[in-house]
Amino acid sequence: MQHLYKYTDKPELFLKDGYLRASQLSALNDPLEASYNKATLNKICEDYELDAKVVLRGVDELGVICLTESKDNLLMWSHYANYHEGAVIEFKIETKYRTSCIGDLDLDETYKLLEKLDKKERKAIIPAYKKKKIGLLSDLVVSGLSEGNESHKRLFTGECLPVRYRPSPICHTTMSDSNLGDLDWTGKEDRLSFELFRQKSDAWSYEKEHRITLKLAQAHRVQIDSQAELDRLVHEFKMNEMFLEELNAIAKKKNDDPKIIFDLDEVPNKDDRMAYGRTLAKLSNNAKNLYLFRTDERHLWSISFGCKASPEDINKWSILAKARNKSIEEYKAEFLSNHYALKFEKKA
């Protein structure tokens, strides 16, 4: 069992619906994320018979859910929790893996069943499937993510792995520096894309970060910033307009909000669901587009309110947290009077 933490400036966004965002490359705050040396990357691809273009395209199709071992880091409270006015959410992760697995469930059998039902029956049964959960992320699709390649069944299962902090990028100088020779190369291009996201500059080592690396196409829910973003699929990516009409047919819109929601886990046909997911992942270069993964509330362990959080916010977040998991523990952060540190008082 492992306990990991998520800093957040707006806990209500998670607590209301239970979704965690997998941040795409364009949304990450470190400009050196997934960096590499072009010449060395090409040499690695040549040695292992990989296609460098596929590797780099794969990076754009990935997202990461970032967690940490530490809930008392003053700098992270400032950077990620609205200058101590936000909160830190604690997850208890039980796993059969060597570190922490956040779900490992293939929905093939689910889709086979749903395809046999009519629309009314599917609508009735889908909520039941949402309750059948494994790991922190529930009902995670791990098949059909890419064509002619089953590597993702081992790479994108929701396993939470510690970040590798390094003085230089993984593809910086030589093969010996990159440590790629020891990797299991099942998965080929997917594997190298995956590894590029596992490294960070050692200047960030204070964050003690762990990452869940996922294909954006696996998202349970996608929130697109506006209709103009969807139109890019036709104008920029030459998407078939008939397919775009299909996509618009499952879109959820509010009259007063330009954002568009796609609940992909409600699409009964697996092939359609993955086609929609891969298509929406093409819009990842806009950081305002969100790729969201549903969590299992049983892994929600505690919430710690920032030392500058208002009583009104604390009360609101407490109600939402208990609605998600009535046994959740609550703490209030306070500054220690004689140290540059925080203490956490458990709320009654």
mmCIF file of N, CA and C in Angstrom, residues 112-242:
data_model
loop_
_atom_site.group_PDB
_atom_site.id
_atom_site.type_symbol
_atom_site.label_atom_id
_atom_site.label_comp_id
_atom_site.label_asym_id
_atom_site.label_seq_id
_atom_site.Cartn_x
_atom_site.Cartn_y
_atom_site.Cartn_z
ATOM 1 N N LYS A 112 -18.687 -6.182 -25.430
ATOM 2 C CA LYS A 112 -19.383 -7.290 -26.098
ATOM 3 C C LYS A 112 -20.803 -7.424 -25.571
ATOM 4 N N LEU A 113 -20.960 -7.228 -24.261
ATOM 5 C CA LEU A 113 -22.288 -7.311 -23.664
ATOM 6 C C LEU A 113 -23.148 -6.116 -24.069
ATOM 7 N N LEU A 114 -22.576 -4.912 -23.977
ATOM 8 C CA LEU A 114 -23.357 -3.708 -24.263
ATOM 9 C C LEU A 114 -23.853 -3.675 -25.704
ATOM 10 N N GLU A 115 -23.056 -4.213 -26.628
ATOM 11 C CA GLU A 115 -23.448 -4.186 -28.038
ATOM 12 C C GLU A 115 -24.683 -5.042 -28.311
ATOM 13 N N LYS A 116 -24.983 -5.977 -27.404
ATOM 14 C CA LYS A 116 -26.144 -6.852 -27.578
ATOM 15 C C LYS A 116 -27.432 -6.212 -27.051
ATOM 16 N N LEU A 117 -27.299 -5.088 -26.351
ATOM 17 C CA LEU A 117 -28.456 -4.469 -25.716
ATOM 18 C C LEU A 117 -28.996 -3.320 -26.558
ATOM 19 N N ASP A 118 -30.284 -3.035 -26.403
ATOM 20 C CA ASP A 118 -30.821 -1.860 -27.081
ATOM 21 C C ASP A 118 -30.482 -0.616 -26.269
ATOM 22 N N LYS A 119 -30.801 0.561 -26.814
ATOM 23 C CA LYS A 119 -30.381 1.825 -26.205
ATOM 24 C C LYS A 119 -30.893 1.974 -24.779
ATOM 25 N N LYS A 120 -32.147 1.598 -24.541
ATOM 26 C CA LYS A 120 -32.735 1.739 -23.214
ATOM 27 C C LYS A 120 -32.035 0.831 -22.209
ATOM 28 N N GLU A 121 -31.743 -0.397 -22.630
ATOM 29 C CA GLU A 121 -31.066 -1.340 -21.735
ATOM 30 C C GLU A 121 -29.647 -0.875 -21.428
ATOM 31 N N ARG A 122 -28.963 -0.333 -22.454
ATOM 32 C CA ARG A 122 -27.602 0.165 -22.232
ATOM 33 C C ARG A 122 -27.605 1.304 -21.225
ATOM 34 N N LYS A 123 -28.588 2.206 -21.361
ATOM 35 C CA LYS A 123 -28.670 3.357 -20.463
ATOM 36 C C LYS A 123 -28.850 2.909 -19.019
ATOM 37 N N ALA A 124 -29.564 1.804 -18.840
ATOM 38 C CA ALA A 124 -29.811 1.296 -17.491
ATOM 39 C C ALA A 124 -28.594 0.593 -16.908
ATOM 40 N N ILE A 125 -27.804 -0.048 -17.774
ATOM 41 C CA ILE A 125 -26.723 -0.887 -17.263
ATOM 42 C C ILE A 125 -25.400 -0.146 -17.109
ATOM 43 N N ILE A 126 -25.197 0.944 -17.861
ATOM 44 C CA ILE A 126 -23.920 1.656 -17.800
ATOM 45 C C ILE A 126 -23.572 2.131 -16.391
ATOM 46 N N PRO A 127 -24.525 2.701 -15.611
ATOM 47 C CA PRO A 127 -24.162 3.100 -14.243
ATOM 48 C C PRO A 127 -23.647 1.948 -13.396
ATOM 49 N N ALA A 128 -24.159 0.736 -13.640
ATOM 50 C CA ALA A 128 -23.684 -0.417 -12.880
ATOM 51 C C ALA A 128 -22.229 -0.718 -13.199
ATOM 52 N N TYR A 129 -21.854 -0.554 -14.466
ATOM 53 C CA TYR A 129 -20.464 -0.780 -14.828
ATOM 54 C C TYR A 129 -19.552 0.266 -14.221
ATOM 55 N N LYS A 130 -20.087 1.478 -14.046
ATOM 56 C CA LYS A 130 -19.268 2.527 -13.451
ATOM 57 C C LYS A 130 -18.923 2.203 -12.003
ATOM 58 N N LYS A 131 -19.730 1.347 -11.364
ATOM 59 C CA LYS A 131 -19.468 0.988 -9.977
ATOM 60 C C LYS A 131 -18.496 -0.183 -9.862
ATOM 61 N N LYS A 132 -18.249 -0.860 -10.972
ATOM 62 C CA LYS A 132 -17.333 -1.991 -10.965
ATOM 63 C C LYS A 132 -15.937 -1.467 -11.257
ATOM 64 N N LYS A 133 -15.150 -1.240 -10.202
ATOM 65 C CA LYS A 133 -13.911 -0.498 -10.371
ATOM 66 C C LYS A 133 -12.717 -1.260 -9.817
ATOM 67 N N ILE A 134 -11.583 -1.051 -10.439
ATOM 68 C CA ILE A 134 -10.338 -1.656 -9.992
ATOM 69 C C ILE A 134 -9.283 -0.564 -9.947
ATOM 70 N N GLY A 135 -8.610 -0.413 -8.815
ATOM 71 C CA GLY A 135 -7.558 0.583 -8.718
ATOM 72 C C GLY A 135 -8.102 1.996 -8.635
ATOM 73 N N LEU A 136 -7.199 2.963 -8.602
ATOM 74 C CA LEU A 136 -7.604 4.360 -8.478
ATOM 75 C C LEU A 136 -8.394 4.819 -9.692
ATOM 76 N N LEU A 137 -7.952 4.431 -10.892
ATOM 77 C CA LEU A 137 -8.706 4.746 -12.100
ATOM 78 C C LEU A 137 -9.582 3.554 -12.434
ATOM 79 N N SER A 138 -10.837 3.815 -12.752
ATOM 80 C CA SER A 138 -11.772 2.717 -12.968
ATOM 81 C C SER A 138 -12.035 2.488 -14.448
ATOM 82 N N ASP A 139 -12.317 1.228 -14.794
ATOM 83 C CA ASP A 139 -12.707 0.854 -16.153
ATOM 84 C C ASP A 139 -11.776 1.455 -17.200
ATOM 85 N N LEU A 140 -10.493 1.193 -17.058
ATOM 86 C CA LEU A 140 -9.501 1.784 -17.953
ATOM 87 C C LEU A 140 -9.329 0.911 -19.191
ATOM 88 N N VAL A 141 -9.651 1.457 -20.356
ATOM 89 C CA VAL A 141 -9.516 0.715 -21.608
ATOM 90 C C VAL A 141 -8.038 0.584 -21.955
ATOM 91 N N VAL A 142 -7.577 -0.644 -22.175
ATOM 92 C CA VAL A 142 -6.164 -0.836 -22.510
ATOM 93 C C VAL A 142 -5.979 -1.612 -23.805
ATOM 94 N N SER A 143 -7.028 -1.778 -24.569
ATOM 95 C CA SER A 143 -6.872 -2.427 -25.870
ATOM 96 C C SER A 143 -7.391 -1.498 -26.956
ATOM 97 N N GLY A 144 -6.892 -1.703 -28.177
ATOM 98 C CA GLY A 144 -7.344 -0.898 -29.302
ATOM 99 C C GLY A 144 -6.797 0.509 -29.318
ATOM 100 N N LEU A 145 -5.691 0.749 -28.593
ATOM 101 C CA LEU A 145 -5.164 2.110 -28.518
ATOM 102 C C LEU A 145 -4.369 2.504 -29.747
ATOM 103 N N SER A 146 -3.766 1.537 -30.410
ATOM 104 C CA SER A 146 -3.023 1.829 -31.629
ATOM 105 C C SER A 146 -3.115 0.627 -32.547
ATOM 106 N N GLU A 147 -2.837 0.845 -33.802
ATOM 107 C CA GLU A 147 -3.035 -0.208 -34.786
ATOM 108 C C GLU A 147 -1.832 -1.141 -34.865
ATOM 109 N N GLY A 148 -2.115 -2.450 -34.918
ATOM 110 C CA GLY A 148 -1.069 -3.434 -35.129
ATOM 111 C C GLY A 148 -0.076 -3.555 -34.002
ATOM 112 N N ASN A 149 -0.473 -3.214 -32.786
ATOM 113 C CA ASN A 149 0.484 -3.184 -31.689
ATOM 114 C C ASN A 149 -0.261 -3.369 -30.377
ATOM 115 N N GLU A 150 0.091 -4.388 -29.624
ATOM 116 C CA GLU A 150 -0.571 -4.649 -28.352
ATOM 117 C C GLU A 150 0.280 -4.216 -27.163
ATOM 118 N N SER A 151 1.330 -3.432 -27.408
ATOM 119 C CA SER A 151 2.249 -3.050 -26.338
ATOM 120 C C SER A 151 1.573 -2.249 -25.243
ATOM 121 N N HIS A 152 0.550 -1.467 -25.622
ATOM 122 C CA HIS A 152 -0.107 -0.598 -24.659
ATOM 123 C C HIS A 152 -0.741 -1.377 -23.521
ATOM 124 N N LYS A 153 -0.994 -2.687 -23.731
ATOM 125 C CA LYS A 153 -1.578 -3.482 -22.649
ATOM 126 C C LYS A 153 -0.619 -3.575 -21.475
ATOM 127 N N ARG A 154 0.664 -3.322 -21.722
ATOM 128 C CA ARG A 154 1.642 -3.365 -20.646
ATOM 129 C C ARG A 154 2.083 -1.968 -20.224
ATOM 130 N N LEU A 155 1.980 -0.994 -21.119
ATOM 131 C CA LEU A 155 2.494 0.339 -20.826
ATOM 132 C C LEU A 155 1.448 1.260 -20.207
ATOM 133 N N PHE A 156 0.229 1.218 -20.696
ATOM 134 C CA PHE A 156 -0.763 2.228 -20.333
ATOM 135 C C PHE A 156 -1.890 1.627 -19.496
ATOM 136 N N THR A 157 -1.488 0.890 -18.459
ATOM 137 C CA THR A 157 -2.445 0.211 -17.587
ATOM 138 C C THR A 157 -2.795 1.034 -16.355
ATOM 139 N N GLY A 158 -2.241 2.227 -16.228
ATOM 140 C CA GLY A 158 -2.520 3.051 -15.061
ATOM 141 C C GLY A 158 -1.518 2.883 -13.947
ATOM 142 N N GLU A 159 -0.396 2.233 -14.217
ATOM 143 C CA GLU A 159 0.618 2.052 -13.186
ATOM 144 C C GLU A 159 1.268 3.391 -12.856
ATOM 145 N N CYS A 160 1.406 3.666 -11.570
ATOM 146 C CA CYS A 160 1.986 4.931 -11.110
ATOM 147 C C CYS A 160 3.455 4.705 -10.772
ATOM 148 N N LEU A 161 4.333 5.344 -11.524
ATOM 149 C CA LEU A 161 5.766 5.106 -11.397
ATOM 150 C C LEU A 161 6.490 6.375 -10.964
ATOM 151 N N PRO A 162 7.543 6.233 -10.163
ATOM 152 C CA PRO A 162 8.305 7.418 -9.762
ATOM 153 C C PRO A 162 9.030 8.037 -10.952
ATOM 154 N N VAL A 163 9.083 9.350 -10.964
ATOM 155 C CA VAL A 163 9.805 10.073 -12.010
ATOM 156 C C VAL A 163 11.298 9.816 -11.864
ATOM 157 N N ARG A 164 11.985 9.723 -13.000
ATOM 158 C CA ARG A 164 13.442 9.582 -12.992
ATOM 159 C C ARG A 164 14.059 10.967 -13.143
ATOM 160 N N TYR A 165 14.655 11.459 -12.083
ATOM 161 C CA TYR A 165 15.287 12.781 -12.129
ATOM 162 C C TYR A 165 16.711 12.626 -12.649
ATOM 163 N N ARG A 166 17.058 13.455 -13.640
ATOM 164 C CA ARG A 166 18.330 13.312 -14.335
ATOM 165 C C ARG A 166 18.967 14.684 -14.562
ATOM 166 N N PRO A 167 20.299 14.726 -14.678
ATOM 167 C CA PRO A 167 20.961 16.000 -14.991
ATOM 168 C C PRO A 167 20.818 16.393 -16.453
ATOM 169 N N SER A 168 20.500 15.408 -17.323
ATOM 170 C CA SER A 168 20.353 15.693 -18.753
ATOM 171 C C SER A 168 19.295 14.767 -19.334
ATOM 172 N N PRO A 169 18.708 15.135 -20.481
ATOM 173 C CA PRO A 169 17.625 14.336 -21.058
ATOM 174 C C PRO A 169 18.041 12.913 -21.398
ATOM 175 N N ILE A 170 17.061 12.044 -21.494
ATOM 176 C CA ILE A 170 17.299 10.623 -21.727
ATOM 177 C C ILE A 170 18.000 10.370 -23.056
ATOM 178 N N CYS A 171 17.781 11.211 -24.026
ATOM 179 C CA CYS A 171 18.429 11.066 -25.332
ATOM 180 C C CYS A 171 19.431 12.202 -25.525
ATOM 181 N N HIS A 172 20.315 12.389 -24.553
ATOM 182 C CA HIS A 172 21.189 13.557 -24.592
ATOM 183 C C HIS A 172 22.506 13.292 -25.310
ATOM 184 N N THR A 173 23.218 12.254 -24.903
ATOM 185 C CA THR A 173 24.547 12.066 -25.482
ATOM 186 C C THR A 173 24.741 10.688 -26.091
ATOM 187 N N THR A 174 24.729 9.668 -25.269
ATOM 188 C CA THR A 174 25.048 8.334 -25.772
ATOM 189 C C THR A 174 24.017 7.322 -25.305
ATOM 190 N N MET A 175 24.074 6.149 -25.902
ATOM 191 C CA MET A 175 23.175 5.081 -25.489
ATOM 192 C C MET A 175 23.426 4.687 -24.044
ATOM 193 N N SER A 176 24.699 4.681 -23.626
ATOM 194 C CA SER A 176 24.985 4.282 -22.250
ATOM 195 C C SER A 176 24.402 5.290 -21.267
ATOM 196 N N ASP A 177 24.404 6.575 -21.665
ATOM 197 C CA ASP A 177 23.819 7.600 -20.799
ATOM 198 C C ASP A 177 22.312 7.430 -20.690
ATOM 199 N N SER A 178 21.686 6.986 -21.764
ATOM 200 C CA SER A 178 20.225 6.913 -21.780
ATOM 201 C C SER A 178 19.678 5.720 -21.012
ATOM 202 N N ASN A 179 20.517 4.712 -20.755
ATOM 203 C CA ASN A 179 20.078 3.511 -20.041
ATOM 204 C C ASN A 179 18.953 2.781 -20.767
ATOM 205 N N LEU A 180 18.852 2.967 -22.059
ATOM 206 C CA LEU A 180 17.767 2.319 -22.791
ATOM 207 C C LEU A 180 18.053 0.852 -23.076
ATOM 208 N N GLY A 181 19.302 0.458 -22.990
ATOM 209 C CA GLY A 181 19.642 -0.919 -23.299
ATOM 210 C C GLY A 181 19.008 -1.918 -22.355
ATOM 211 N N ASP A 182 18.655 -1.477 -21.137
ATOM 212 C CA ASP A 182 18.076 -2.383 -20.146
ATOM 213 C C ASP A 182 16.560 -2.470 -20.224
ATOM 214 N N LEU A 183 15.948 -1.698 -21.115
ATOM 215 C CA LEU A 183 14.491 -1.662 -21.172
ATOM 216 C C LEU A 183 13.932 -2.865 -21.921
ATOM 217 N N ASP A 184 12.716 -3.218 -21.551
ATOM 218 C CA ASP A 184 11.968 -4.207 -22.313
ATOM 219 C C ASP A 184 11.415 -3.493 -23.543
ATOM 220 N N TRP A 185 11.861 -3.888 -24.726
ATOM 221 C CA TRP A 185 11.471 -3.151 -25.921
ATOM 222 C C TRP A 185 10.200 -3.668 -26.561
ATOM 223 N N THR A 186 9.433 -4.459 -25.817
ATOM 224 C CA THR A 186 8.095 -4.789 -26.276
ATOM 225 C C THR A 186 7.316 -3.485 -26.350
ATOM 226 N N GLY A 187 6.810 -3.168 -27.495
ATOM 227 C CA GLY A 187 6.071 -1.916 -27.607
ATOM 228 C C GLY A 187 6.765 -0.898 -28.464
ATOM 229 N N LYS A 188 8.073 -1.077 -28.659
ATOM 230 C CA LYS A 188 8.827 -0.268 -29.599
ATOM 231 C C LYS A 188 8.582 1.229 -29.430
ATOM 232 N N GLU A 189 7.971 1.883 -30.431
ATOM 233 C CA GLU A 189 7.819 3.338 -30.389
ATOM 234 C C GLU A 189 7.056 3.795 -29.150
ATOM 235 N N ASP A 190 5.998 3.060 -28.796
ATOM 236 C CA ASP A 190 5.234 3.409 -27.599
ATOM 237 C C ASP A 190 6.134 3.445 -26.368
ATOM 238 N N ARG A 191 7.063 2.501 -26.302
ATOM 239 C CA ARG A 191 7.933 2.406 -25.136
ATOM 240 C C ARG A 191 8.813 3.643 -25.003
ATOM 241 N N LEU A 192 9.386 4.107 -26.103
ATOM 242 C CA LEU A 192 10.266 5.270 -26.039
ATOM 243 C C LEU A 192 9.463 6.537 -25.731
ATOM 244 N N SER A 193 8.276 6.675 -26.313
ATOM 245 C CA SER A 193 7.408 7.816 -25.981
ATOM 246 C C SER A 193 7.098 7.814 -24.488
ATOM 247 N N PHE A 194 6.791 6.638 -23.966
ATOM 248 C CA PHE A 194 6.475 6.465 -22.548
ATOM 249 C C PHE A 194 7.662 6.889 -21.677
ATOM 250 N N GLU A 195 8.865 6.459 -22.057
ATOM 251 C CA GLU A 195 10.054 6.760 -21.256
ATOM 252 C C GLU A 195 10.404 8.246 -21.291
ATOM 253 N N LEU A 196 10.145 8.918 -22.405
ATOM 254 C CA LEU A 196 10.429 10.350 -22.474
ATOM 255 C C LEU A 196 9.626 11.122 -21.430
ATOM 256 N N PHE A 197 8.437 10.615 -21.104
ATOM 257 C CA PHE A 197 7.592 11.280 -20.110
ATOM 258 C C PHE A 197 7.966 10.906 -18.674
ATOM 259 N N ARG A 198 8.805 9.901 -18.502
ATOM 260 C CA ARG A 198 9.174 9.491 -17.143
ATOM 261 C C ARG A 198 10.381 10.247 -16.608
ATOM 262 N N GLN A 199 11.009 11.065 -17.412
ATOM 263 C CA GLN A 199 12.212 11.771 -16.985
ATOM 264 C C GLN A 199 11.923 13.244 -16.741
ATOM 265 N N LYS A 200 12.637 13.817 -15.789
ATOM 266 C CA LYS A 200 12.580 15.259 -15.552
ATOM 267 C C LYS A 200 13.949 15.720 -15.081
ATOM 268 N N SER A 201 14.183 17.007 -15.213
ATOM 269 C CA SER A 201 15.416 17.586 -14.695
ATOM 270 C C SER A 201 15.494 17.380 -13.191
ATOM 271 N N ASP A 202 16.704 17.111 -12.694
ATOM 272 C CA ASP A 202 16.848 16.904 -11.251
ATOM 273 C C ASP A 202 16.625 18.186 -10.451
ATOM 274 N N ALA A 203 16.452 19.321 -11.144
ATOM 275 C CA ALA A 203 16.078 20.551 -10.443
ATOM 276 C C ALA A 203 14.687 20.434 -9.816
ATOM 277 N N TRP A 204 13.889 19.469 -10.308
ATOM 278 C CA TRP A 204 12.532 19.265 -9.805
ATOM 279 C C TRP A 204 12.455 18.132 -8.775
ATOM 280 N N SER A 205 13.573 17.619 -8.351
ATOM 281 C CA SER A 205 13.554 16.425 -7.496
ATOM 282 C C SER A 205 12.854 16.654 -6.160
ATOM 283 N N TYR A 206 12.773 17.920 -5.723
ATOM 284 C CA TYR A 206 12.096 18.208 -4.456
ATOM 285 C C TYR A 206 10.613 17.833 -4.504
ATOM 286 N N GLU A 207 10.060 17.683 -5.716
ATOM 287 C CA GLU A 207 8.639 17.354 -5.833
ATOM 288 C C GLU A 207 8.333 15.888 -5.530
ATOM 289 N N LYS A 208 9.353 15.023 -5.582
ATOM 290 C CA LYS A 208 9.154 13.589 -5.292
ATOM 291 C C LYS A 208 7.939 13.052 -6.061
ATOM 292 N N GLU A 209 7.968 13.290 -7.354
ATOM 293 C CA GLU A 209 6.786 13.044 -8.182
ATOM 294 C C GLU A 209 6.671 11.592 -8.638
ATOM 295 N N HIS A 210 5.428 11.130 -8.708
ATOM 296 C CA HIS A 210 5.072 9.863 -9.335
ATOM 297 C C HIS A 210 4.080 10.178 -10.446
ATOM 298 N N ARG A 211 4.154 9.417 -11.537
ATOM 299 C CA ARG A 211 3.299 9.717 -12.681
ATOM 300 C C ARG A 211 2.544 8.489 -13.176
ATOM 301 N N ILE A 212 1.298 8.738 -13.551
ATOM 302 C CA ILE A 212 0.521 7.766 -14.301
ATOM 303 C C ILE A 212 0.516 8.265 -15.740
ATOM 304 N N THR A 213 1.159 7.531 -16.622
ATOM 305 C CA THR A 213 1.244 7.934 -18.030
ATOM 306 C C THR A 213 0.203 7.161 -18.828
ATOM 307 N N LEU A 214 -0.614 7.889 -19.567
ATOM 308 C CA LEU A 214 -1.744 7.288 -20.266
ATOM 309 C C LEU A 214 -1.859 7.846 -21.678
ATOM 310 N N LYS A 215 -2.510 7.082 -22.531
ATOM 311 C CA LYS A 215 -2.898 7.608 -23.833
ATOM 312 C C LYS A 215 -4.115 8.509 -23.629
ATOM 313 N N LEU A 216 -4.086 9.683 -24.228
ATOM 314 C CA LEU A 216 -5.223 10.588 -24.099
ATOM 315 C C LEU A 216 -6.499 9.952 -24.646
ATOM 316 N N ALA A 217 -6.346 9.048 -25.594
ATOM 317 C CA ALA A 217 -7.507 8.360 -26.172
ATOM 318 C C ALA A 217 -8.217 7.473 -25.157
ATOM 319 N N GLN A 218 -7.570 7.167 -24.037
ATOM 320 C CA GLN A 218 -8.189 6.345 -22.999
ATOM 321 C C GLN A 218 -9.132 7.138 -22.103
ATOM 322 N N ALA A 219 -9.140 8.454 -22.222
ATOM 323 C CA ALA A 219 -9.889 9.298 -21.289
ATOM 324 C C ALA A 219 -11.351 8.873 -21.192
ATOM 325 N N HIS A 220 -11.873 8.911 -19.970
ATOM 326 C CA HIS A 220 -13.296 8.644 -19.773
ATOM 327 C C HIS A 220 -14.134 9.833 -20.233
ATOM 328 N N ARG A 221 -13.589 11.019 -20.038
ATOM 329 C CA ARG A 221 -14.301 12.242 -20.414
ATOM 330 C C ARG A 221 -13.309 13.211 -21.052
ATOM 331 N N VAL A 222 -13.741 13.882 -22.105
ATOM 332 C CA VAL A 222 -12.920 14.911 -22.746
ATOM 333 C C VAL A 222 -13.723 16.206 -22.766
ATOM 334 N N GLN A 223 -13.094 17.279 -22.321
ATOM 335 C CA GLN A 223 -13.740 18.596 -22.358
ATOM 336 C C GLN A 223 -12.999 19.469 -23.362
ATOM 337 N N ILE A 224 -13.692 19.820 -24.436
ATOM 338 C CA ILE A 224 -13.117 20.649 -25.492
ATOM 339 C C ILE A 224 -13.519 22.097 -25.249
ATOM 340 N N ASP A 225 -12.580 22.997 -25.448
ATOM 341 C CA ASP A 225 -12.765 24.390 -25.038
ATOM 342 C C ASP A 225 -13.873 25.113 -25.794
ATOM 343 N N SER A 226 -14.082 24.782 -27.070
ATOM 344 C CA SER A 226 -15.099 25.492 -27.847
ATOM 345 C C SER A 226 -15.378 24.740 -29.143
ATOM 346 N N GLN A 227 -16.439 25.146 -29.830
ATOM 347 C CA GLN A 227 -16.769 24.559 -31.126
ATOM 348 C C GLN A 227 -15.660 24.823 -32.140
ATOM 349 N N ALA A 228 -14.989 25.958 -31.992
ATOM 350 C CA ALA A 228 -13.887 26.283 -32.906
ATOM 351 C C ALA A 228 -12.790 25.224 -32.846
ATOM 352 N N GLU A 229 -12.594 24.641 -31.672
ATOM 353 C CA GLU A 229 -11.604 23.573 -31.535
ATOM 354 C C GLU A 229 -12.025 22.348 -32.343
ATOM 355 N N LEU A 230 -13.301 21.996 -32.269
ATOM 356 C CA LEU A 230 -13.780 20.855 -33.057
ATOM 357 C C LEU A 230 -13.652 21.127 -34.553
ATOM 358 N N ASP A 231 -13.897 22.362 -34.940
ATOM 359 C CA ASP A 231 -13.779 22.713 -36.361
ATOM 360 C C ASP A 231 -12.352 22.533 -36.864
ATOM 361 N N ARG A 232 -11.384 22.632 -35.961
ATOM 362 C CA ARG A 232 -9.986 22.408 -36.349
ATOM 363 C C ARG A 232 -9.771 21.007 -36.904
ATOM 364 N N LEU A 233 -10.588 20.061 -36.440
ATOM 365 C CA LEU A 233 -10.429 18.685 -36.911
ATOM 366 C C LEU A 233 -10.625 18.591 -38.419
ATOM 367 N N VAL A 234 -11.514 19.423 -38.948
ATOM 368 C CA VAL A 234 -11.755 19.436 -40.394
ATOM 369 C C VAL A 234 -10.709 20.281 -41.108
ATOM 370 N N HIS A 235 -10.492 21.495 -40.614
ATOM 371 C CA HIS A 235 -9.632 22.439 -41.324
ATOM 372 C C HIS A 235 -8.145 22.115 -41.183
ATOM 373 N N GLU A 236 -7.746 21.684 -39.992
ATOM 374 C CA GLU A 236 -6.323 21.450 -39.734
ATOM 375 C C GLU A 236 -5.925 19.991 -39.931
ATOM 376 N N PHE A 237 -6.815 19.076 -39.545
ATOM 377 C CA PHE A 237 -6.475 17.653 -39.604
ATOM 378 C C PHE A 237 -7.217 16.908 -40.715
ATOM 379 N N LYS A 238 -7.971 17.656 -41.534
ATOM 380 C CA LYS A 238 -8.658 17.080 -42.700
ATOM 381 C C LYS A 238 -9.584 15.927 -42.311
ATOM 382 N N MET A 239 -10.253 16.096 -41.184
ATOM 383 C CA MET A 239 -11.164 15.064 -40.712
ATOM 384 C C MET A 239 -12.410 15.004 -41.592
ATOM 385 N N ASN A 240 -12.886 13.806 -41.839
ATOM 386 C CA ASN A 240 -14.106 13.612 -42.609
ATOM 387 C C ASN A 240 -15.278 14.294 -41.903
ATOM 388 N N GLU A 241 -16.022 15.125 -42.624
ATOM 389 C CA GLU A 241 -17.110 15.889 -42.006
ATOM 390 C C GLU A 241 -18.225 14.977 -41.498
ATOM 391 N N MET A 242 -18.419 13.846 -42.143
ATOM 392 C CA MET A 242 -19.438 12.907 -41.681
ATOM 393 C C MET A 242 -19.051 12.338 -40.314
#
